[in-house]
Amino acid sequence: MTATNLSGGGGGRTHDAHQDAGPGAGLGTGGGGLDDRVPFLARLEKEDRQALLALGRELRFAPRMVLLHQHEPSSHVLFLLHGWTKVTASAANGYEALLALRGPGDIVGESAALTGRPRSATVTALEPVRAVAVEHERFTGFLGRSPAVSFALLGLTSDRTRAADRRRLQFASMSVRERFAALLLDLARMHGRRTEDGIEVAVPLSKQELAGSVGASREMVQRLLKELRTRQAVSTGRRTLLITRPDVLRRIARAERPDD
């Protein structure tokens, strides 16, 4: 079994709206966004990628279906071939934080497989997803025989850690309003699809999921979206988001006054 077009296909990691978000399109860009890095399978040589995927079995998941559950014991890792997922973690009080988006070429569940600890997050399909499941004993055995793949995984882990550090800095240094504008610019840059009316964000996220990404309440996100609609910066529908004025979002992310 092989995975094709993993660096840009199967839902598209980068669309032609990349340039529309502009340079510095949000303070979380350039590696600090939700998924701004090269996916794991795209880091591997073709022979290593084919050999790794041949160890597993292909699974299919419908939209909103859970691929991995937080706190469950680890039995396998998943390699995403098609479709996008969200990675979330729930606090004791029930608040759910959106930690990342994972898509074609990504690996999920590797941390629990390597440490033997319960899963630290839940992974849910946002659209139809195809993935290859590899039992963790087979996965760790393959890593032991393949130094190049082990180093690729180490590089991915380092990149994710650095992105998480940047995100913590963003939370500490920016207001919710600024973080939300930066998030929308990241989504436009990584998941934007150019239309006649603007940049359509191709990943279907709810207001609650957007709120969980910036550490805000759903009500706060509703107020921010209302403000952005009033300024004709965005247009929204049920799980749809169209960005019409990325320049407005850039000004907000840079902490300029709303009426500048």
mmCIF file of C-alpha atoms in Angstrom, residues 161-260:
data_model
loop_
_atom_site.group_PDB
_atom_site.id
_atom_site.type_symbol
_atom_site.label_atom_id
_atom_site.label_comp_id
_atom_site.label_asym_id
_atom_site.label_seq_id
_atom_site.Cartn_x
_atom_site.Cartn_y
_atom_site.Cartn_z
ATOM 1 C CA THR A 161 7.268 21.110 20.191
ATOM 2 C CA ARG A 162 8.548 24.378 18.741
ATOM 3 C CA ALA A 163 5.100 25.134 17.288
ATOM 4 C CA ALA A 164 3.532 24.485 20.706
ATOM 5 C CA ASP A 165 6.077 26.817 22.333
ATOM 6 C CA ARG A 166 5.235 29.551 19.833
ATOM 7 C CA ARG A 167 1.559 29.045 20.503
ATOM 8 C CA ARG A 168 2.075 29.427 24.259
ATOM 9 C CA LEU A 169 3.966 32.659 23.599
ATOM 10 C CA GLN A 170 1.099 33.819 21.407
ATOM 11 C CA PHE A 171 -1.409 33.116 24.184
ATOM 12 C CA ALA A 172 0.714 35.082 26.653
ATOM 13 C CA SER A 173 1.383 38.095 24.437
ATOM 14 C CA MET A 174 -1.832 38.568 22.439
ATOM 15 C CA SER A 175 -5.432 39.305 23.298
ATOM 16 C CA VAL A 176 -8.200 36.884 22.332
ATOM 17 C CA ARG A 177 -9.190 39.250 19.527
ATOM 18 C CA GLU A 178 -5.645 39.269 18.141
ATOM 19 C CA ARG A 179 -5.265 35.495 18.499
ATOM 20 C CA PHE A 180 -8.532 34.927 16.672
ATOM 21 C CA ALA A 181 -7.500 37.129 13.758
ATOM 22 C CA ALA A 182 -4.148 35.310 13.574
ATOM 23 C CA LEU A 183 -5.958 31.959 13.625
ATOM 24 C CA LEU A 184 -8.211 32.937 10.712
ATOM 25 C CA LEU A 185 -5.178 34.043 8.719
ATOM 26 C CA ASP A 186 -3.457 30.728 9.459
ATOM 27 C CA LEU A 187 -6.536 28.828 8.306
ATOM 28 C CA ALA A 188 -6.713 30.917 5.136
ATOM 29 C CA ARG A 189 -3.045 30.335 4.417
ATOM 30 C CA MET A 190 -3.048 26.602 5.087
ATOM 31 C CA HIS A 191 -6.593 25.638 4.071
ATOM 32 C CA GLY A 192 -7.813 28.521 1.926
ATOM 33 C CA ARG A 193 -9.454 27.989 -1.448
ATOM 34 C CA ARG A 194 -9.707 30.995 -3.742
ATOM 35 C CA THR A 195 -13.221 31.839 -4.914
ATOM 36 C CA GLU A 196 -14.719 34.826 -6.695
ATOM 37 C CA ASP A 197 -15.903 36.207 -3.362
ATOM 38 C CA GLY A 198 -12.806 35.631 -1.242
ATOM 39 C CA ILE A 199 -10.850 32.878 0.473
ATOM 40 C CA GLU A 200 -12.976 29.921 1.538
ATOM 41 C CA VAL A 201 -11.599 27.957 4.481
ATOM 42 C CA ALA A 202 -11.895 24.350 3.355
ATOM 43 C CA VAL A 203 -11.744 22.755 6.821
ATOM 44 C CA PRO A 204 -15.207 22.675 8.440
ATOM 45 C CA LEU A 205 -14.776 24.021 11.984
ATOM 46 C CA SER A 206 -17.594 24.954 14.341
ATOM 47 C CA LYS A 207 -17.619 28.099 16.481
ATOM 48 C CA GLN A 208 -16.860 25.927 19.508
ATOM 49 C CA GLU A 209 -13.834 24.447 17.749
ATOM 50 C CA LEU A 210 -12.609 27.904 16.771
ATOM 51 C CA ALA A 211 -13.077 29.009 20.365
ATOM 52 C CA GLY A 212 -11.121 26.028 21.643
ATOM 53 C CA SER A 213 -8.216 26.964 19.414
ATOM 54 C CA VAL A 214 -7.752 30.444 20.887
ATOM 55 C CA GLY A 215 -8.737 29.763 24.495
ATOM 56 C CA ALA A 216 -12.028 31.642 24.299
ATOM 57 C CA SER A 217 -15.698 30.939 24.868
ATOM 58 C CA ARG A 218 -18.125 30.215 22.053
ATOM 59 C CA GLU A 219 -19.925 33.440 22.925
ATOM 60 C CA MET A 220 -16.710 35.447 22.534
ATOM 61 C CA VAL A 221 -16.095 33.911 19.098
ATOM 62 C CA GLN A 222 -19.658 34.770 18.086
ATOM 63 C CA ARG A 223 -19.050 38.401 19.088
ATOM 64 C CA LEU A 224 -15.742 38.520 17.211
ATOM 65 C CA LEU A 225 -17.310 37.037 14.077
ATOM 66 C CA LYS A 226 -20.138 39.563 14.300
ATOM 67 C CA GLU A 227 -17.573 42.372 14.444
ATOM 68 C CA LEU A 228 -15.704 40.930 11.452
ATOM 69 C CA ARG A 229 -18.929 40.532 9.466
ATOM 70 C CA THR A 230 -19.794 44.163 10.230
ATOM 71 C CA ARG A 231 -16.406 45.188 8.873
ATOM 72 C CA GLN A 232 -17.032 42.944 5.832
ATOM 73 C CA ALA A 233 -13.883 40.975 6.640
ATOM 74 C CA VAL A 234 -15.624 37.574 6.760
ATOM 75 C CA SER A 235 -18.832 35.851 5.759
ATOM 76 C CA THR A 236 -20.038 32.852 7.756
ATOM 77 C CA GLY A 237 -22.514 30.000 7.486
ATOM 78 C CA ARG A 238 -22.998 26.621 9.120
ATOM 79 C CA ARG A 239 -19.427 25.295 9.336
ATOM 80 C CA THR A 240 -18.453 27.585 6.477
ATOM 81 C CA LEU A 241 -16.116 30.551 6.596
ATOM 82 C CA LEU A 242 -15.243 32.972 3.796
ATOM 83 C CA ILE A 243 -12.489 35.530 4.358
ATOM 84 C CA THR A 244 -13.088 38.592 2.204
ATOM 85 C CA ARG A 245 -10.710 41.125 3.782
ATOM 86 C CA PRO A 246 -7.483 39.487 5.020
ATOM 87 C CA ASP A 247 -5.977 42.970 5.345
ATOM 88 C CA VAL A 248 -8.438 43.715 8.156
ATOM 89 C CA LEU A 249 -7.413 40.514 9.937
ATOM 90 C CA ARG A 250 -3.749 41.425 9.556
ATOM 91 C CA ARG A 251 -4.322 44.805 11.180
ATOM 92 C CA ILE A 252 -6.144 43.210 14.094
ATOM 93 C CA ALA A 253 -3.451 40.552 14.552
ATOM 94 C CA ARG A 254 -0.869 43.351 14.733
ATOM 95 C CA ALA A 255 -2.880 44.998 17.506
ATOM 96 C CA GLU A 256 -3.871 48.039 15.485
ATOM 97 C CA ARG A 257 -7.040 49.865 16.383
ATOM 98 C CA PRO A 258 -10.272 48.470 14.816
ATOM 99 C CA ASP A 259 -10.988 51.723 12.989
ATOM 100 C CA ASP A 260 -7.506 52.074 11.424
#
